[in-house]
PDB file of C-alpha atoms in Angstrom:
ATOM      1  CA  UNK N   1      -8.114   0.619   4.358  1.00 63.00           C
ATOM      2  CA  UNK N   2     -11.930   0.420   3.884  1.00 70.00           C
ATOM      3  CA  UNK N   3     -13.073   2.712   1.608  1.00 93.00           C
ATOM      4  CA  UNK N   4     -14.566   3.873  -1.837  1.00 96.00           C
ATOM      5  CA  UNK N   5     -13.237   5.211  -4.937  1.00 96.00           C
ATOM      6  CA  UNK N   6     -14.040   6.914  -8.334  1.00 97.00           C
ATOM      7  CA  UNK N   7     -12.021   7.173 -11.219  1.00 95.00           C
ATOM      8  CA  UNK N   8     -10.936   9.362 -12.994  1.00 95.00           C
ATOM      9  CA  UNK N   9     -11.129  12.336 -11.150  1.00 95.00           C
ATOM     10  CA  UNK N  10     -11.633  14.608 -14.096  1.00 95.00           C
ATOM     11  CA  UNK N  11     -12.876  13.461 -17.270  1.00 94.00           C
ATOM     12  CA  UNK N  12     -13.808  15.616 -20.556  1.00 92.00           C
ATOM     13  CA  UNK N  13     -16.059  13.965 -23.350  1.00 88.00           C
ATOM     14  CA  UNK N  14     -16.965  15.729 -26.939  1.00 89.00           C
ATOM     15  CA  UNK N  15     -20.223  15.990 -27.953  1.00 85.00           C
ATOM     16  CA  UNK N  16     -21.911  12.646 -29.439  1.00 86.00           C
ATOM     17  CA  UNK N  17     -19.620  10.413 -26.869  1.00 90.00           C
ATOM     18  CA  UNK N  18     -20.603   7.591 -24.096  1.00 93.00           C
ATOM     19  CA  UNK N  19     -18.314   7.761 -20.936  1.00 94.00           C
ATOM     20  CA  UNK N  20     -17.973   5.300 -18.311  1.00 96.00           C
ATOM     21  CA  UNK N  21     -17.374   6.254 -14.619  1.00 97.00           C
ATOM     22  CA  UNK N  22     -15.741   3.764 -12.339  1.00 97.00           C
ATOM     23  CA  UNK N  23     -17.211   3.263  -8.891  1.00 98.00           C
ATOM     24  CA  UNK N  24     -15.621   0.644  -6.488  1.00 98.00           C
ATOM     25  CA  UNK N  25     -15.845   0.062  -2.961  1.00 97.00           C
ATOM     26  CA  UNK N  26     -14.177  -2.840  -0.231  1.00 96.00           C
ATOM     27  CA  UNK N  27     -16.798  -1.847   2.745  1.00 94.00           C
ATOM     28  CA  UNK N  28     -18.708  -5.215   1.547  1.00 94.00           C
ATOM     29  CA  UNK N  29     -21.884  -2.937   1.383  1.00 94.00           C
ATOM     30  CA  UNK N  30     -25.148  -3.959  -0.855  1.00 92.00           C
ATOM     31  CA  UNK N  31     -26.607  -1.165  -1.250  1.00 93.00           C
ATOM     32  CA  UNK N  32     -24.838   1.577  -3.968  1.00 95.00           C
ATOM     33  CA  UNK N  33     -25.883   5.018  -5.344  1.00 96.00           C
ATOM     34  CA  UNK N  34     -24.714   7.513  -8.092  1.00 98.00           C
ATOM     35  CA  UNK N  35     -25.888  11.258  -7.619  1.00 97.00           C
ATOM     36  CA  UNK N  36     -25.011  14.502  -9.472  1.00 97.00           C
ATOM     37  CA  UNK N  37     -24.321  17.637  -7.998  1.00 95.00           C
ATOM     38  CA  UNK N  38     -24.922  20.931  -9.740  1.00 92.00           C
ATOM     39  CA  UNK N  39     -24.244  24.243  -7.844  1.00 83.00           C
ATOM     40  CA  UNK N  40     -26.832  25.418  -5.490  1.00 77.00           C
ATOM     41  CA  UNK N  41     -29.338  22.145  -6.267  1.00 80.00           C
ATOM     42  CA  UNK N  42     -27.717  19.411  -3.962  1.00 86.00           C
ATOM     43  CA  UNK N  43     -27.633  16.202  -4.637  1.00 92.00           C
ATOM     44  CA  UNK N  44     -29.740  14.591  -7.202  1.00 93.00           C
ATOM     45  CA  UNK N  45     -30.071  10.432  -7.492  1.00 94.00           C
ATOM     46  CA  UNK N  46     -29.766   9.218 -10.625  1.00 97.00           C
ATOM     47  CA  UNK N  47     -29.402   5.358 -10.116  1.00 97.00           C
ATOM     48  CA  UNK N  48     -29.013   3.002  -6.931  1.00 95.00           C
ATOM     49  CA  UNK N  49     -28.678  -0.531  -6.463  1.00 95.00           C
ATOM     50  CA  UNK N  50     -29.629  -2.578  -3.763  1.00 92.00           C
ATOM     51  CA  UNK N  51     -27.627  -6.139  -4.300  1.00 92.00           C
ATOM     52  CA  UNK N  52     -25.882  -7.399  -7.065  1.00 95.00           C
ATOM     53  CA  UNK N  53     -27.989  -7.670 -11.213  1.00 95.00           C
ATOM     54  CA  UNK N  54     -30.617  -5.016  -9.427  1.00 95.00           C
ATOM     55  CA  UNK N  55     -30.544  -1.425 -10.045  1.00 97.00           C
ATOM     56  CA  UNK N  56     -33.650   0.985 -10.029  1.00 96.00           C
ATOM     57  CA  UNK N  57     -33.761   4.373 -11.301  1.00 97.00           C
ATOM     58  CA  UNK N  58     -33.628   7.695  -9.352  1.00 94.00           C
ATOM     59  CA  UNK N  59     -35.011  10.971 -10.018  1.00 92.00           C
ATOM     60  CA  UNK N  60     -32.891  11.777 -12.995  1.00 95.00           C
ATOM     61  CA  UNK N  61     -31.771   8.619 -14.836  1.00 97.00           C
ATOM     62  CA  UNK N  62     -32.537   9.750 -18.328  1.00 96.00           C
ATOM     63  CA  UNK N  63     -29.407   9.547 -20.234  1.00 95.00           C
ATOM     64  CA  UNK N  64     -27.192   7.460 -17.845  1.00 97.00           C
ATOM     65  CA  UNK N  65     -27.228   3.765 -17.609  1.00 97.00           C
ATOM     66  CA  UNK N  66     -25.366   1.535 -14.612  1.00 98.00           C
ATOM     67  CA  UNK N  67     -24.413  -1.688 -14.278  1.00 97.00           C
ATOM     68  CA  UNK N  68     -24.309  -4.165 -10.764  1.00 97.00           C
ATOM     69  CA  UNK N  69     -22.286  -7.442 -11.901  1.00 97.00           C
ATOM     70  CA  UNK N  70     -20.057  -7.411  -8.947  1.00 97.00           C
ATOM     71  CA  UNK N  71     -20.877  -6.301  -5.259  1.00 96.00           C
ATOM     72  CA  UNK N  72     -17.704  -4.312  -5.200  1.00 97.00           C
ATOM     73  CA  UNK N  73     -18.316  -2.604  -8.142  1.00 98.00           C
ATOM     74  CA  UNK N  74     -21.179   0.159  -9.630  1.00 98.00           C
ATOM     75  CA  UNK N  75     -20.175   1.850 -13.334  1.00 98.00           C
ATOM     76  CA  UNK N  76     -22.073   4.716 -14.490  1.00 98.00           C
ATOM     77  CA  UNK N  77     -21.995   5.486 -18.025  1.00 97.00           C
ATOM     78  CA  UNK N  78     -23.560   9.034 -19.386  1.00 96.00           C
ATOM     79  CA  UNK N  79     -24.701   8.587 -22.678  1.00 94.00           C
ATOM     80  CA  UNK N  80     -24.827  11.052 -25.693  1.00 89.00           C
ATOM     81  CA  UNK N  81     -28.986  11.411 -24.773  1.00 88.00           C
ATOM     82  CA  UNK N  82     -27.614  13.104 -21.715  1.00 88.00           C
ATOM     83  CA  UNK N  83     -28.253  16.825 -22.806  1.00 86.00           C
ATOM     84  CA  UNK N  84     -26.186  18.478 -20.208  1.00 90.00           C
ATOM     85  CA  UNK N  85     -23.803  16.140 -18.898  1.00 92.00           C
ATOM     86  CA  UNK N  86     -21.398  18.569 -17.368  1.00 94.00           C
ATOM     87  CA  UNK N  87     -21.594  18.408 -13.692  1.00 95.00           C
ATOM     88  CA  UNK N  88     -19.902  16.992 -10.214  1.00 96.00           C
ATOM     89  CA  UNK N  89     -20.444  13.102  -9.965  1.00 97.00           C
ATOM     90  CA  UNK N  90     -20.745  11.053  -6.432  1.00 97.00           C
ATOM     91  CA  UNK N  91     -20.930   7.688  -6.038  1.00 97.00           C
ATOM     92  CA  UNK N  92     -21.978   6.336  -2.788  1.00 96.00           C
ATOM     93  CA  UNK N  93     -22.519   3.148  -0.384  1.00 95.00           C
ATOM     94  CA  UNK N  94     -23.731   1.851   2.451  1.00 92.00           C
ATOM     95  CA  UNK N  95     -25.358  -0.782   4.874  1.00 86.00           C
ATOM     96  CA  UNK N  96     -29.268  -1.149   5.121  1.00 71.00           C
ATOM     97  CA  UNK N  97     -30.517   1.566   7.120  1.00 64.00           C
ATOM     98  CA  UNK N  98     -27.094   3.711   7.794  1.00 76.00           C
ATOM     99  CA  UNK N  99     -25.038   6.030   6.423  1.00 88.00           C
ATOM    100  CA  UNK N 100     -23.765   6.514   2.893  1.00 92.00           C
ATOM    101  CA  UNK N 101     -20.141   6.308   2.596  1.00 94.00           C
ATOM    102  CA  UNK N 102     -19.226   8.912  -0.327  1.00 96.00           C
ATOM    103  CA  UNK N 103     -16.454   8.514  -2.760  1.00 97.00           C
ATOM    104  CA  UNK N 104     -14.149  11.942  -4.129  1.00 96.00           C
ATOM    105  CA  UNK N 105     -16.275  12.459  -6.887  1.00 96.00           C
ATOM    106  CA  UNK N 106     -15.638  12.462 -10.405  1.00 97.00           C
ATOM    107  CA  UNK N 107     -15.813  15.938 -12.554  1.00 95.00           C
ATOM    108  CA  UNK N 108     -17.022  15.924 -15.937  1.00 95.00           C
ATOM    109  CA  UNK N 109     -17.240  18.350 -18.738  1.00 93.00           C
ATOM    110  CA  UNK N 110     -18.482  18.477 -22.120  1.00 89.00           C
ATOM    111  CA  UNK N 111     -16.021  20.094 -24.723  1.00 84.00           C
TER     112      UNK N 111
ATOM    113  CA  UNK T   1     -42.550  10.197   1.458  1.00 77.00           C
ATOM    114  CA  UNK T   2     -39.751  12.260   2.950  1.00 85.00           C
ATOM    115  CA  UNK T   3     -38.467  15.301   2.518  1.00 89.00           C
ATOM    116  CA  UNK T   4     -35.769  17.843   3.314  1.00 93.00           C
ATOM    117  CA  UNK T   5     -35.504  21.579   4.046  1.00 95.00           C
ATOM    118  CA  UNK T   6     -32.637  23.212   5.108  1.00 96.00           C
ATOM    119  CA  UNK T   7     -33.690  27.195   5.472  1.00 92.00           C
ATOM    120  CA  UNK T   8     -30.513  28.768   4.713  1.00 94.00           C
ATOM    121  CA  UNK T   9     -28.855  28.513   1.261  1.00 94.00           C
ATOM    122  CA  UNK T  10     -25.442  30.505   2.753  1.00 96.00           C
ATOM    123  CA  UNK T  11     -24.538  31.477   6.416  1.00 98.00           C
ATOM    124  CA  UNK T  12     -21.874  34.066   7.097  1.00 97.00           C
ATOM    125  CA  UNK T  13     -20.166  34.190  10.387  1.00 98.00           C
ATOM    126  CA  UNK T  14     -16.864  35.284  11.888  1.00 97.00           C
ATOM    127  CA  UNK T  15     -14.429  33.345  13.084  1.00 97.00           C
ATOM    128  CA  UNK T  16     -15.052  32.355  17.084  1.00 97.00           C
ATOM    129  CA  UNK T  17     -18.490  32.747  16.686  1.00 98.00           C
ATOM    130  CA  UNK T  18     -21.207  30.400  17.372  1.00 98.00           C
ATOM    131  CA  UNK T  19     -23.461  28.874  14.462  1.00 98.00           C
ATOM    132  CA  UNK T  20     -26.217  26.894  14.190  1.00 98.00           C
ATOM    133  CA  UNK T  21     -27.357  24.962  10.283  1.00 98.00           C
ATOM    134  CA  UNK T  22     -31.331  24.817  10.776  1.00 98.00           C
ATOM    135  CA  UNK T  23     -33.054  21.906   9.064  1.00 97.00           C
ATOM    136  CA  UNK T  24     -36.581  20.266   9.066  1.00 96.00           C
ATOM    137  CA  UNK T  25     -37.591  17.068   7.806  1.00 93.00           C
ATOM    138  CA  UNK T  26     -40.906  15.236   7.016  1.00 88.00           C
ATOM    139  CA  UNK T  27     -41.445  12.177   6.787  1.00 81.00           C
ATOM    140  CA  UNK T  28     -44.335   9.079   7.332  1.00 74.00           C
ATOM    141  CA  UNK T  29     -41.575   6.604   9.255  1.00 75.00           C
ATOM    142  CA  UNK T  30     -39.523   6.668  12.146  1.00 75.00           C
ATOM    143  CA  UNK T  31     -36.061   8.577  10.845  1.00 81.00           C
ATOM    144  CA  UNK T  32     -32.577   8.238  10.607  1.00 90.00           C
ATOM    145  CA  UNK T  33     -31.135  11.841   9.955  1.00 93.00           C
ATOM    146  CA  UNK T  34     -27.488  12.912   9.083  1.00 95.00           C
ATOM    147  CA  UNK T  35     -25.563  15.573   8.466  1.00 97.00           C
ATOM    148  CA  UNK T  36     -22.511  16.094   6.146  1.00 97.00           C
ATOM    149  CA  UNK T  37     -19.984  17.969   5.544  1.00 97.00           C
ATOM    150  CA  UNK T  38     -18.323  18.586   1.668  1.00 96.00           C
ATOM    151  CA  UNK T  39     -15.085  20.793   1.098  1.00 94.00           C
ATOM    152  CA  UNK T  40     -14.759  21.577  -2.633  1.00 89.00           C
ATOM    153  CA  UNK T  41     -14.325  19.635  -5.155  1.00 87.00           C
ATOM    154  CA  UNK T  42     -14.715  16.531  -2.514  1.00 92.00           C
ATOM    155  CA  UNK T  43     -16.886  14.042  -1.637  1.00 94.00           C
ATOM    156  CA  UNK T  44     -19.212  13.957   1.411  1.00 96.00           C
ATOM    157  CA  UNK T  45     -18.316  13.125   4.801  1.00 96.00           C
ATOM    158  CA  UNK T  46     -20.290  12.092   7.654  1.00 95.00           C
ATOM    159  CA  UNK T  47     -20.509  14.801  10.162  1.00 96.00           C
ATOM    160  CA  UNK T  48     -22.667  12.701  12.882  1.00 96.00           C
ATOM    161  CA  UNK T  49     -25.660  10.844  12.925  1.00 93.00           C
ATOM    162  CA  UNK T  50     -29.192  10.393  14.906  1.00 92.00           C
ATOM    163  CA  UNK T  51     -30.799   6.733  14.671  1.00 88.00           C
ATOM    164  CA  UNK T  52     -32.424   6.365  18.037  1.00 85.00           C
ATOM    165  CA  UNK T  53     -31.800   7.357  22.149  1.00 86.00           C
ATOM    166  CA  UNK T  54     -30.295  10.690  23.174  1.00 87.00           C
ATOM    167  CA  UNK T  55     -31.990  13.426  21.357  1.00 89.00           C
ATOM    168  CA  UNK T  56     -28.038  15.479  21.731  1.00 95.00           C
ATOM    169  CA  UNK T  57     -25.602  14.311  18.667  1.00 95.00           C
ATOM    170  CA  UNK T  58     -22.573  14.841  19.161  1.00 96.00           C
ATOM    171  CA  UNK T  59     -20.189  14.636  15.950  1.00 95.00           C
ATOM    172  CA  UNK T  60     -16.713  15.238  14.608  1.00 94.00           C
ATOM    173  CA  UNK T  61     -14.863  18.299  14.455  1.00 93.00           C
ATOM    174  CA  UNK T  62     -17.062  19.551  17.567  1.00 96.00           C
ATOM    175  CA  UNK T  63     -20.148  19.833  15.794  1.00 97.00           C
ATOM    176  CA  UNK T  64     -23.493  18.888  17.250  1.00 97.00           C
ATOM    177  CA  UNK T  65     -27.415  18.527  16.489  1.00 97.00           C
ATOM    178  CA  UNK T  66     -30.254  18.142  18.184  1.00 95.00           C
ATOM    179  CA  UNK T  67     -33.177  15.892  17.204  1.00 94.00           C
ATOM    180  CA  UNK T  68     -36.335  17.659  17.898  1.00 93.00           C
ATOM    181  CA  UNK T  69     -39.308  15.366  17.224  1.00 90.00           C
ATOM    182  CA  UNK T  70     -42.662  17.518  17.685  1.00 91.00           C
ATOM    183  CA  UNK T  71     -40.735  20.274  15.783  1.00 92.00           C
ATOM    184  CA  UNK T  72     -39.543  17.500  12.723  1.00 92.00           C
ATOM    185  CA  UNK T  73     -35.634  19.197  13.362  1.00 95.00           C
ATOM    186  CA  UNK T  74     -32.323  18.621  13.522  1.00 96.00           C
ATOM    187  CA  UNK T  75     -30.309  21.853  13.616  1.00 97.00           C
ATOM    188  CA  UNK T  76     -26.687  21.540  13.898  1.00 98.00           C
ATOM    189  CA  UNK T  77     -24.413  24.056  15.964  1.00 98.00           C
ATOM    190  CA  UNK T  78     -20.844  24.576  16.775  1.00 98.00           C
ATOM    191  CA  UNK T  79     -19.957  27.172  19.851  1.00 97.00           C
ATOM    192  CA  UNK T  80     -17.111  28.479  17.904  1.00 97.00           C
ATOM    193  CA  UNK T  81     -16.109  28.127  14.727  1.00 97.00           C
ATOM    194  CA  UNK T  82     -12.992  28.168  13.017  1.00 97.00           C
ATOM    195  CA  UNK T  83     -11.583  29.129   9.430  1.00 97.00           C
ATOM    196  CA  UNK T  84     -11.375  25.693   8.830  1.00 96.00           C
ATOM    197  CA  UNK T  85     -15.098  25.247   9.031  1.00 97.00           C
ATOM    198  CA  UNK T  86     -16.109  26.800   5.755  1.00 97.00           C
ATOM    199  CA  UNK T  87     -17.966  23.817   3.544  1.00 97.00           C
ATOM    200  CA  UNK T  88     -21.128  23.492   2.610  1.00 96.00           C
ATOM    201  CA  UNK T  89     -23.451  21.156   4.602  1.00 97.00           C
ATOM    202  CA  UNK T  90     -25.986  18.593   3.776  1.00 97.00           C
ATOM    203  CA  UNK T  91     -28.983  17.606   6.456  1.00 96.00           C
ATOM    204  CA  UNK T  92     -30.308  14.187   5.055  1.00 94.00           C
ATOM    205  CA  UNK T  93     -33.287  11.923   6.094  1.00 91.00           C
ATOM    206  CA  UNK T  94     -33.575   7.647   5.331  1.00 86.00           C
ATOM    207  CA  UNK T  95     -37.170   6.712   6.524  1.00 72.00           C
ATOM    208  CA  UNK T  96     -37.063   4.580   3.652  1.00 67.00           C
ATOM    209  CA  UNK T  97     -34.454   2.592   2.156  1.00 69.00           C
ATOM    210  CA  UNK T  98     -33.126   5.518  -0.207  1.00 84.00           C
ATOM    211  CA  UNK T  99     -32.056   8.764   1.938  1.00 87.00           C
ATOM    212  CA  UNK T 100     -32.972  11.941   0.525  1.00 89.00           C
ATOM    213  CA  UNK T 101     -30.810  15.111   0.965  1.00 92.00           C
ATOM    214  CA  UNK T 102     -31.263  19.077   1.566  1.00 93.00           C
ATOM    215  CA  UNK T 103     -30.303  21.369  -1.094  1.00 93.00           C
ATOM    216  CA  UNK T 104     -27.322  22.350   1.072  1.00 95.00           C
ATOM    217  CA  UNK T 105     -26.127  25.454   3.505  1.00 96.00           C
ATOM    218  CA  UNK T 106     -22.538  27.230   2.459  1.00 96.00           C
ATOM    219  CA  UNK T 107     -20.873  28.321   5.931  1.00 97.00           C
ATOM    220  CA  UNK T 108     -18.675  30.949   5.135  1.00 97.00           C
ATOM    221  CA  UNK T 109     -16.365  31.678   8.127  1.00 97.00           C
ATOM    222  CA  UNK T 110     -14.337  35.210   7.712  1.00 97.00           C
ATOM    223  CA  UNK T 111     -11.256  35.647   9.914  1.00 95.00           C
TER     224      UNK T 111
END
């Protein structure tokens, strides 16, 4: 089955750490997104990438970093400069000009 | 540019009843525009879809929206809704490359 995933689904990180959230997908999309979801403010784009070695920055990149080596594949890692890390995570993908195919999401809080 | 509004942050209804999600876009380019649906602590899923032709959407789950260009909408509806229904909802617009989402509507469906 066609589809995208996220791993893990919940993830807790202490204070001064760098996590690493997985994002792969088999729909042989180019383009590929991470967002962040608080309660009550949507969905907020941190990074995208739109083919492999490119990625720009979205509205809220500051303390995340992502990587595009493989097509399949879009790794977000939230850095200790990341203030308030603690929030809902979405990866997403899709073909030029259509719909984003979303992944379950990836929950992380801050001990 | 583009943007997003959807006008209701929560909408109660009872179960049965119709419902309709208002939301307006703007935007410089010809639109795509989708809505979503998200159960908690899941990812988004594509409700249905308007990228050109009949202004009437129909979607999944028996949803529907209406593209309304001099009025920049695309309300969704449902004639009757069901228990199952409660989620919260994303309206998005892609004039551009990068699609750019409403803050969200809860539906809240009470038996």
């Amino acid at each position: 089955d066609g589809g995208i995933t996220q791993s893990p689904k919940y993830l807790f990180r202490k204070e001064g750490q760098n996590v690493t959230l997985s994002c792969e997908q088999n729909l042989n999309h180019d383009a590929m997104y991470w967002y962040r979801q608080d309660p009550g403010q949507g969905l907020r784009l941190i990074y995208y990438s739109q083919i492999v070695n490119d990625f720009q920055k979205g509205d809220i990149a500051e303390g995340y970093s992502v990587s595009r080596e493989k097509k399949e594949s879009f790794p977000l890692t939230v850095t200790s400069a990341q203030k308030n890390p603690t929030a809902f995570y979405l990866c997403a993908s899709s073909a030029q000009g259509n719909e984003q195919f979303f992944g379950p999401g990836t929950r992380l809080t801050v001990l | 540019a583009q943007s997003v509004t959807q006008l209701d942050s929560q909408v109660p209804v009872f179960e049965e009843a119709p419902v309709e999600l208002r939301c307006n876009y703007s935007s410089s380019v010809s639109v795509y525009l989708f809505w979503y649906v998200q159960y908690p602590n899941q990812g988004l899923q594509l409700l249905l879809k308007y990228l050109s032709g009949s202004t009437l959407v129909k979607g999944i789950n028996g949803f529907e929206a209406e593209f309304n260009k001099s009025q920049t909408s695309f309300h969704l509806r449902k004639p009757s809704v069901h228990i199952s229904d409660t989620a919260e909802y994303f309206c998005a617009v892609a004039g551009s490359y990068i699609p750019t989402f409403g803050r969200g509507t809860s539906l809240i469906v009470h038996p």
